Short mmCIF file of C-alpha atoms in Angstrom, two decimals:
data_model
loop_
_atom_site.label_atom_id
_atom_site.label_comp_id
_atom_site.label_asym_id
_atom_site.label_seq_id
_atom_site.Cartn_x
_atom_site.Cartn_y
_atom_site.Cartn_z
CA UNK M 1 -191.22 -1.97 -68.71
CA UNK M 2 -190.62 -1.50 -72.37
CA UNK M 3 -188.18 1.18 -73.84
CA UNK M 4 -189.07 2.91 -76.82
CA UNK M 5 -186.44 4.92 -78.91
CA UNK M 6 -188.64 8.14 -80.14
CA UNK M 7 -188.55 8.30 -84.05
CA UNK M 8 -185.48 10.13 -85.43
CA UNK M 9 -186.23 14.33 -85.62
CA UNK M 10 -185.65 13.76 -89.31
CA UNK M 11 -185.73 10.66 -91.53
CA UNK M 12 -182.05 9.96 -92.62
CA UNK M 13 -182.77 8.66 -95.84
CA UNK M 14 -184.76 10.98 -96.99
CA UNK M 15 -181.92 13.61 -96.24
CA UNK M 16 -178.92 11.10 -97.90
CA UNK M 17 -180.51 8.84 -99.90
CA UNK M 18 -177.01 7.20 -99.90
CA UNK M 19 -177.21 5.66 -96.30
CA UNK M 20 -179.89 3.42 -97.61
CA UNK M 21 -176.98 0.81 -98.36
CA UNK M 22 -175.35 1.33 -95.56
CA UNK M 23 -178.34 0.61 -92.52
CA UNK M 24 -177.49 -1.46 -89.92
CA UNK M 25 -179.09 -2.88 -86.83
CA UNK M 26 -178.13 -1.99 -83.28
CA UNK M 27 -179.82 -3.57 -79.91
CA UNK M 28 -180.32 -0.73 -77.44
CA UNK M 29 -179.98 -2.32 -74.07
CA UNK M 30 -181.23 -0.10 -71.75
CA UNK M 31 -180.13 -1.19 -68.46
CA UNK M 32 -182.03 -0.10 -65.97
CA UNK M 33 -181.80 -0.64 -61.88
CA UNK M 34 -182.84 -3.95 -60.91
CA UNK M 35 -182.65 -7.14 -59.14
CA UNK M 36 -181.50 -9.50 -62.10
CA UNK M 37 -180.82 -13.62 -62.04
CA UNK M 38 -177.90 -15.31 -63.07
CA UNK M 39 -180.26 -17.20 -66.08
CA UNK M 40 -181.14 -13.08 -67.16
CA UNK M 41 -179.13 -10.89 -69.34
CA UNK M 42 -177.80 -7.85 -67.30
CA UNK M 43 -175.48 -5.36 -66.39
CA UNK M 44 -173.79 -6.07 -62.86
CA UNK M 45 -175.82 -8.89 -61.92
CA UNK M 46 -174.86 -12.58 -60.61
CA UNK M 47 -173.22 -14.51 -63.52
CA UNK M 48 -174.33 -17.87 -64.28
CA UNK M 49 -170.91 -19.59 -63.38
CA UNK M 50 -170.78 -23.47 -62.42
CA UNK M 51 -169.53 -23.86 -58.85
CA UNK M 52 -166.01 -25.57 -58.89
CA UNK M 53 -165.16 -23.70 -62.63
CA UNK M 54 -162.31 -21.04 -61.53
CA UNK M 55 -162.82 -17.44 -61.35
CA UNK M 56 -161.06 -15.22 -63.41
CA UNK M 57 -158.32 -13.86 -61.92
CA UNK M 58 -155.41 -10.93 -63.14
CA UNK M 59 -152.41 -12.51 -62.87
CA UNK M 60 -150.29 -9.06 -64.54
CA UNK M 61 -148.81 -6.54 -61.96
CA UNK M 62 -151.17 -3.39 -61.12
CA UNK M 63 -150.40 0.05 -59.95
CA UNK M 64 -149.83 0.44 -56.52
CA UNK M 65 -153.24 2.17 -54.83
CA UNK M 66 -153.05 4.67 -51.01
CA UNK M 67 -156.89 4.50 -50.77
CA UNK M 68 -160.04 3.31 -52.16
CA UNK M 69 -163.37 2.42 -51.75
CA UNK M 70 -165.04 -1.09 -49.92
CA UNK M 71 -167.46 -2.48 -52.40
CA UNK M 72 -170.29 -2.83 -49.15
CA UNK M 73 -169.28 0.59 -48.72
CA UNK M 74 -170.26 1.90 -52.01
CA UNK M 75 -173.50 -0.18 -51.94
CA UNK M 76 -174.48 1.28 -48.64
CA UNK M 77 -173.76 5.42 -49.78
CA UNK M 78 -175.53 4.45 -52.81
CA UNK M 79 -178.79 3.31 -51.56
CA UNK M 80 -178.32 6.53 -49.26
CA UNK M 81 -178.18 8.87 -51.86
CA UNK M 82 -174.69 9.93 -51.04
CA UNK M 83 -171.06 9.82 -51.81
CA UNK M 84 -169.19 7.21 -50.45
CA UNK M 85 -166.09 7.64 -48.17
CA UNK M 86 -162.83 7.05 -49.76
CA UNK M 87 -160.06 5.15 -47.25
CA UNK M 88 -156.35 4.24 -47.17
CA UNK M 89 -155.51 1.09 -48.55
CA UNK M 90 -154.08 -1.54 -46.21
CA UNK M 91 -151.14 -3.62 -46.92
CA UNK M 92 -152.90 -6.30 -47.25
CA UNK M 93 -155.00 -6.74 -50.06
CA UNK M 94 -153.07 -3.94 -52.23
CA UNK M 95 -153.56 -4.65 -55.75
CA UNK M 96 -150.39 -6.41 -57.04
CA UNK M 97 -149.15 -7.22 -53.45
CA UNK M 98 -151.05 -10.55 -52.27
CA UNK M 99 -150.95 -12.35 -55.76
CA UNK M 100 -153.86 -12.57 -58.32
CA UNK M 101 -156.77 -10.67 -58.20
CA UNK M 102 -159.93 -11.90 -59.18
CA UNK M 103 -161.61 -9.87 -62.01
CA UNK M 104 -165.00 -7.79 -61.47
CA UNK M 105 -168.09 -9.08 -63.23
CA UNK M 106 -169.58 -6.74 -65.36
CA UNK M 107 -172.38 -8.33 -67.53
CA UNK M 108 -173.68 -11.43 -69.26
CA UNK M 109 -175.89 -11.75 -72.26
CA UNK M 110 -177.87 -14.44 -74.08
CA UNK M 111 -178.36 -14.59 -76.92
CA UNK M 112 -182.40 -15.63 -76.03
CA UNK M 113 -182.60 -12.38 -75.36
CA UNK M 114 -181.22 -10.26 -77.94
CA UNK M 115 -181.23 -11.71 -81.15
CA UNK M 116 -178.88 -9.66 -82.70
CA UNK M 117 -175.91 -10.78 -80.54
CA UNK M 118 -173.40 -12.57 -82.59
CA UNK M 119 -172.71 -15.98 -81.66
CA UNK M 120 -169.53 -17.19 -79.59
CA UNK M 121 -166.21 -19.97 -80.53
CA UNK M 122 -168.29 -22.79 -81.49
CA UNK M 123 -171.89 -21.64 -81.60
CA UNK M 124 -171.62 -20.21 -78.21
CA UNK M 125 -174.95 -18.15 -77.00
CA UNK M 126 -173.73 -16.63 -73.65
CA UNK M 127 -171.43 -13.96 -72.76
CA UNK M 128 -170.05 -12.65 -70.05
CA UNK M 129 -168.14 -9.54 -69.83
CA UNK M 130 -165.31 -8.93 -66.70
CA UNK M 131 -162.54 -6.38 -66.32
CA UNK M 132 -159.59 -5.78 -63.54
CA UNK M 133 -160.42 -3.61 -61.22
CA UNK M 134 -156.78 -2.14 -60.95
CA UNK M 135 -154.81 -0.44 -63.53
CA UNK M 136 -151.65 -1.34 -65.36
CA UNK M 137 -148.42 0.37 -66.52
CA UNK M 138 -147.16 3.70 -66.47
CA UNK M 139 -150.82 4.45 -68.90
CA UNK M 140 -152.81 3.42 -66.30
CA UNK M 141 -154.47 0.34 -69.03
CA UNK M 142 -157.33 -2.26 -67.72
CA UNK M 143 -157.48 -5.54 -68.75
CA UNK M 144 -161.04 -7.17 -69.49
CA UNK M 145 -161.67 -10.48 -70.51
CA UNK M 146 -164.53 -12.55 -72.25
CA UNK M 147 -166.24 -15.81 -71.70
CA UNK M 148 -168.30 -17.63 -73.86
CA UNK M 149 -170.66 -20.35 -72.88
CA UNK M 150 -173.56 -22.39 -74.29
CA UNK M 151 -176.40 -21.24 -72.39
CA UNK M 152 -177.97 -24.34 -72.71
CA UNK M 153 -175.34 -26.77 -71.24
CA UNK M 154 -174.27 -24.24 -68.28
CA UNK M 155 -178.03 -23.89 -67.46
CA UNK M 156 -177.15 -27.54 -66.53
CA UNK M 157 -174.87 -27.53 -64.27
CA UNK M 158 -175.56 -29.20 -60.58
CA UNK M 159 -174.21 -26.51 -58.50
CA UNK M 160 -173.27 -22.94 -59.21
CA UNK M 161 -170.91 -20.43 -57.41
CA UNK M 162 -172.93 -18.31 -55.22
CA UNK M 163 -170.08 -16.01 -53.50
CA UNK M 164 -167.12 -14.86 -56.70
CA UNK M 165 -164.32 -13.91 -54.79
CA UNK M 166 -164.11 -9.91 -54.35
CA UNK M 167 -161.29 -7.41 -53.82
CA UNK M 168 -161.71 -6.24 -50.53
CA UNK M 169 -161.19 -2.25 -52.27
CA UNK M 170 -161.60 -0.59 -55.32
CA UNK M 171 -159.59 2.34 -56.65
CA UNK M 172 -162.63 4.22 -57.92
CA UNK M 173 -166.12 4.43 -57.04
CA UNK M 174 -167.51 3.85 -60.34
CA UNK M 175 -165.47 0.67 -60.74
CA UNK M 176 -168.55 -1.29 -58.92
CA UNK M 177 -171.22 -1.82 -61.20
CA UNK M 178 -174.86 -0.94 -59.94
CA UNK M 179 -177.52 -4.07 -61.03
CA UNK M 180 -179.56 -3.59 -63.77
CA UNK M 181 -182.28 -5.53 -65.76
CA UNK M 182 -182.26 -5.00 -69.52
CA UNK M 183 -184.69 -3.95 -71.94
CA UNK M 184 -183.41 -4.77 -75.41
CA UNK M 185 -184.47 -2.85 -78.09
CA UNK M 186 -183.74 -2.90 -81.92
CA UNK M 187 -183.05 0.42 -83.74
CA UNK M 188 -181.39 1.75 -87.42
CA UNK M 189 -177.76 2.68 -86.89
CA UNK M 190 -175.60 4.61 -89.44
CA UNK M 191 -171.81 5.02 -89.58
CA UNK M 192 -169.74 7.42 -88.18
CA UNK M 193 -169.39 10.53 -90.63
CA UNK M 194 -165.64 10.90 -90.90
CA UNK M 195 -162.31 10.14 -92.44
CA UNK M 196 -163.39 7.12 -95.42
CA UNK M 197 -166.26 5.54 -93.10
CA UNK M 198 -168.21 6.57 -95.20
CA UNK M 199 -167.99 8.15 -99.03
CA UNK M 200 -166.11 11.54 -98.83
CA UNK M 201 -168.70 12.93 -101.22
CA UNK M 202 -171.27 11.99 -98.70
CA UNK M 203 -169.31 12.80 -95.67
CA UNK M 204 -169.23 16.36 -97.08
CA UNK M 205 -172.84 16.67 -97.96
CA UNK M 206 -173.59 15.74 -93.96
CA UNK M 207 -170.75 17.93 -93.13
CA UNK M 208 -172.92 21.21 -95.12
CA UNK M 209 -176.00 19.99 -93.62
CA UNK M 210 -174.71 19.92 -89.92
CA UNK M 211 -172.75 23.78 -90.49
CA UNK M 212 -176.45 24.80 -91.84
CA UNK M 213 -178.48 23.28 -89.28
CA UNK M 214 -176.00 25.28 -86.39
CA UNK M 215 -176.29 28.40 -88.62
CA UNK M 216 -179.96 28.29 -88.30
CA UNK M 217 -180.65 27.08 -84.76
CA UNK M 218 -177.52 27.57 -82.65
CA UNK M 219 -176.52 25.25 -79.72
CA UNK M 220 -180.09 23.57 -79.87
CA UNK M 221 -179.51 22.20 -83.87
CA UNK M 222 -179.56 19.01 -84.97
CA UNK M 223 -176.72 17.15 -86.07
CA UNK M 224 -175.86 13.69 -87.94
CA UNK M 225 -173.75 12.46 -84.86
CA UNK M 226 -175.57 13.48 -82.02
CA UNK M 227 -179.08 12.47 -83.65
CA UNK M 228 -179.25 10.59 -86.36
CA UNK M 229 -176.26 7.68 -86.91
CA UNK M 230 -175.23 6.08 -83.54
CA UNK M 231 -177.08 5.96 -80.11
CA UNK M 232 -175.91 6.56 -76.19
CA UNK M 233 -175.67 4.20 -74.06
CA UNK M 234 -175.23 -0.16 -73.82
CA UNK M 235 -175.74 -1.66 -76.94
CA UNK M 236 -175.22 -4.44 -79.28
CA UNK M 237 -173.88 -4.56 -82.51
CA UNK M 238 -174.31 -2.11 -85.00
CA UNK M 239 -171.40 0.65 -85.55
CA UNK M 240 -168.98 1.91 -83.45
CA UNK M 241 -168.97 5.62 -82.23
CA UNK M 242 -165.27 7.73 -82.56
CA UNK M 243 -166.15 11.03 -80.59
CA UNK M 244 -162.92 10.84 -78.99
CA UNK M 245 -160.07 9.11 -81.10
CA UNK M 246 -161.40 9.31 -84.61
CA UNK M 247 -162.23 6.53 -87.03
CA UNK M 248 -160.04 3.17 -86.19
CA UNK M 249 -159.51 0.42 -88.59
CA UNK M 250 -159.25 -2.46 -85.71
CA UNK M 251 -157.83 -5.70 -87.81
CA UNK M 252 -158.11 -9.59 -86.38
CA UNK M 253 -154.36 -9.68 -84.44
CA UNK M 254 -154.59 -13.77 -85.70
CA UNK M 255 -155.74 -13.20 -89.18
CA UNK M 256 -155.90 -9.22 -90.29
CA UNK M 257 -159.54 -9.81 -90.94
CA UNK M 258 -161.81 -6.48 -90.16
CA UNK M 259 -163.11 -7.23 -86.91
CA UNK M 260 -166.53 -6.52 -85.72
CA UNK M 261 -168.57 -4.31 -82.75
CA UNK M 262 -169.77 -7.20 -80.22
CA UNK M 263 -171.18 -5.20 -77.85
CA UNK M 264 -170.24 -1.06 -76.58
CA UNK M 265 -170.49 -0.18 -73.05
CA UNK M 266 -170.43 3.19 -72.43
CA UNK M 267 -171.16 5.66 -69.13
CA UNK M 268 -173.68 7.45 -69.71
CA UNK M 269 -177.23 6.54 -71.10
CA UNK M 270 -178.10 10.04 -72.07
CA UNK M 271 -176.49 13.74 -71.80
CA UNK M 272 -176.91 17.05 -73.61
CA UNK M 273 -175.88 16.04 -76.98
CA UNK M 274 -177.94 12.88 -77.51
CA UNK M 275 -181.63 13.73 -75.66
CA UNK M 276 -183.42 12.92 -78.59
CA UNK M 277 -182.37 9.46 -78.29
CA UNK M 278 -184.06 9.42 -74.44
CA UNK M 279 -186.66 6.69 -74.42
CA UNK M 280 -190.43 7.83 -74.41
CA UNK M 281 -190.86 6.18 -71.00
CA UNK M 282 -188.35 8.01 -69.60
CA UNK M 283 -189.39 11.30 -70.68
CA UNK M 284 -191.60 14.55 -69.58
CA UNK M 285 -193.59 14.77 -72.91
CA UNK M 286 -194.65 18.20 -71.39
CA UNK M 287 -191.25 19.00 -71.99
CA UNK M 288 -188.83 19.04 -74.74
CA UNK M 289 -184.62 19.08 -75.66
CA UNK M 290 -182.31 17.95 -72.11
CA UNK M 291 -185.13 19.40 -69.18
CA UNK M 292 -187.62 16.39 -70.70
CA UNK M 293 -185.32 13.51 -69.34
CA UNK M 294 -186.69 12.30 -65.90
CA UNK M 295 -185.41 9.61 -63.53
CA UNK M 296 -182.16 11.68 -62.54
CA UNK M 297 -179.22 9.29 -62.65
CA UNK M 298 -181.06 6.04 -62.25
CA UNK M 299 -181.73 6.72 -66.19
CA UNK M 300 -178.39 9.15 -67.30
CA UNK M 301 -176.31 6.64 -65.59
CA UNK M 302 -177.95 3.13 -64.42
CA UNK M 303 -175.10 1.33 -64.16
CA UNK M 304 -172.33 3.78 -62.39
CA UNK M 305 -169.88 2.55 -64.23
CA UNK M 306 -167.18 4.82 -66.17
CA UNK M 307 -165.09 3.88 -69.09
CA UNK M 308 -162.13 6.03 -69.43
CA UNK M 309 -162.65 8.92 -69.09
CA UNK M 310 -165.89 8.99 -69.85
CA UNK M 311 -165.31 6.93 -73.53
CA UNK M 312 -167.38 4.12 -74.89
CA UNK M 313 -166.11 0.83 -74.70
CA UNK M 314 -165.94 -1.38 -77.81
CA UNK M 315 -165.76 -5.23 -77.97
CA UNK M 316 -164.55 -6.25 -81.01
CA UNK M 317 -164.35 -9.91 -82.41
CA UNK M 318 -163.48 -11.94 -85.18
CA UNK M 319 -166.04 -12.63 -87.46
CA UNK M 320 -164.27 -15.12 -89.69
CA UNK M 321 -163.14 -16.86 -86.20
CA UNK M 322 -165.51 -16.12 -83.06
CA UNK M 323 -162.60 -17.83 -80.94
CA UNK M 324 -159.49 -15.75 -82.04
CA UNK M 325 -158.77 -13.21 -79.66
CA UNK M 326 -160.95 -10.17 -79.16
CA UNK M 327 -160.01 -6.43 -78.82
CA UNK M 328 -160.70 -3.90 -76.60
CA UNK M 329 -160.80 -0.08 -77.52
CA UNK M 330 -162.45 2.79 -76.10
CA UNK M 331 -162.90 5.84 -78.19
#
């Protein structure tokens, strides 16, 4: 099934004829729950990885863990409908006692499938997304890690890897990612109104129009943030969100160049602040505001995964060099 992002409440342009310069594409992935391939584009499916190419593994020392969650376990209570049970953590298989530990897939995306994905180190068309499932340091930081492929050449491989190795527990429930089938979908994006992301003149003028829209309609108003610049949820390109950090200039570490969004994971699909942004498929249109969003958390939260607490994840990368070294920051 198609998703379809409902026209804005208001057209932005027509409000700040000064954004007009400034409109950008996103791709609105939608993951849903699914049963996805290794040759589809998904969140938390099987990756397309030749058999005999090594795994990614964490080679860094991780914070000791007293109990966690089996990943068969998790799938079980999940199917269930209930919370899974938690369980000390044996000796063996502790993260940063028994050596390396393979990283957790988390996604892979051709480029076949959404267009607007920018391309990889040499033309690459396929990416695929992993993180540690442990922490590290006294800040509790994860590690994630990207790999490009040509989707082309890897489709030809002889053999491919059928079992990835596995930790045999994770720290936090939401560390396994559920399987879901995309639905890519392109959308206008505008930048985040604050600090010099945008003109200050203009950042004011949205700034008067937000305080006027609260003044007239209370908790139920409309604001540039919430409704009209950046959407929930997976996506592609497009602008980064800064709810919880504030606008970051993130520079190329190899050559100070102003890196770009790749691709933004984020928790949550939907909450009270960004309904209007609910798909119409997923929606009572009986209904209107947060009590219109139907499919309970197979839609708020398809994937189960959490990043932060509860922050968007941002892949940046290099646009003058695809292959230098991307960052990672969640805001």
């Amino acid at each position: 099934m198609t998703r379809t992002t409902p026209a804005r409440p208001v057209s932005v342009e027509s409000l700040f004829p000064e954004l007009a310069p400034y409109r950008a594409r996103t791709t609105r992935l939608h993951p849903r729950s699914g049963r996805p391939g290794m040759h589809d584009s998904h969140v938390g499916g099987p990756m397309l990885w030749p058999d005999g190419e090594p795994w990614p593994l964490c080679h860094e020392p991780h914070q000791p863990e007293s109990e966690g969650y089996a990943p068969e376990e998790i799938r079980r209570a999940r199917a269930a409908g209930v919370w899974p049970q938690s369980r000390p953590w044996s000796s063996r298989g502790a993260p940063g006692r028994d050596g390396p530990v393979p990283f957790v897939a988390l996604a892979q995306l051709f480029r076949r499938d959404i267009p607007g994905l920018a391309l990889g180190p040499d033309g690459a068309d396929l990416v695929q997304l992993f993180r540690c499932p442990f922490t590290h340091g006294p800040y509790l930081e994860r590690r994630y890690r990207l790999r490009w492929r040509h989707a082309r050449h890897t489709e030809g491989a002889e053999r491919f890897l059928a079992d990835p190795p596995q930790v045999p527990m994770l720290r936090w429930e939401h560390e396994l990612p559920e399987p879901c089938v995309l639905h890519p979908e392109e959308v206008d994006t505008y930048p985040w109104a604050e600090d010099d992301t945008l003109p200050a003149a203009l950042i004011a003028s949205i700034d008067a129009w937000d305080d006027a829209q609260a003044a007239e309609h209370g908790p139920d108003a409309l604001s540039y943030q919430y409704d009209l610049s950046i959407p929930p949820g997976w996506r592609v390109g497009g602008f980064p969100s800064w709810a919880s950090t504030g606008p970051m200039a993130i520079g190329c570490a190899s050559c100070a160049t102003a890196m770009q969004v790749l691709l933004t994971a984020e928790g949550y699909e939907m909450d009270g602040g960004s309904h209007s942004w609910v798909p119409l498929e997923d929606r009572d249109p009986l209904l209107t505001g947060q009590a219109s969003i139907r499919g309970g958390q197979s839609v708020a939260q398809p994937t189960r995964l959490r990043f932060g607490r509860d922050r968007d994840l941002h892949v940046f990368t290099c646009p003058a060099d695809p292959g230098h070294p991307p960052r990672w920051v969640l805001a």
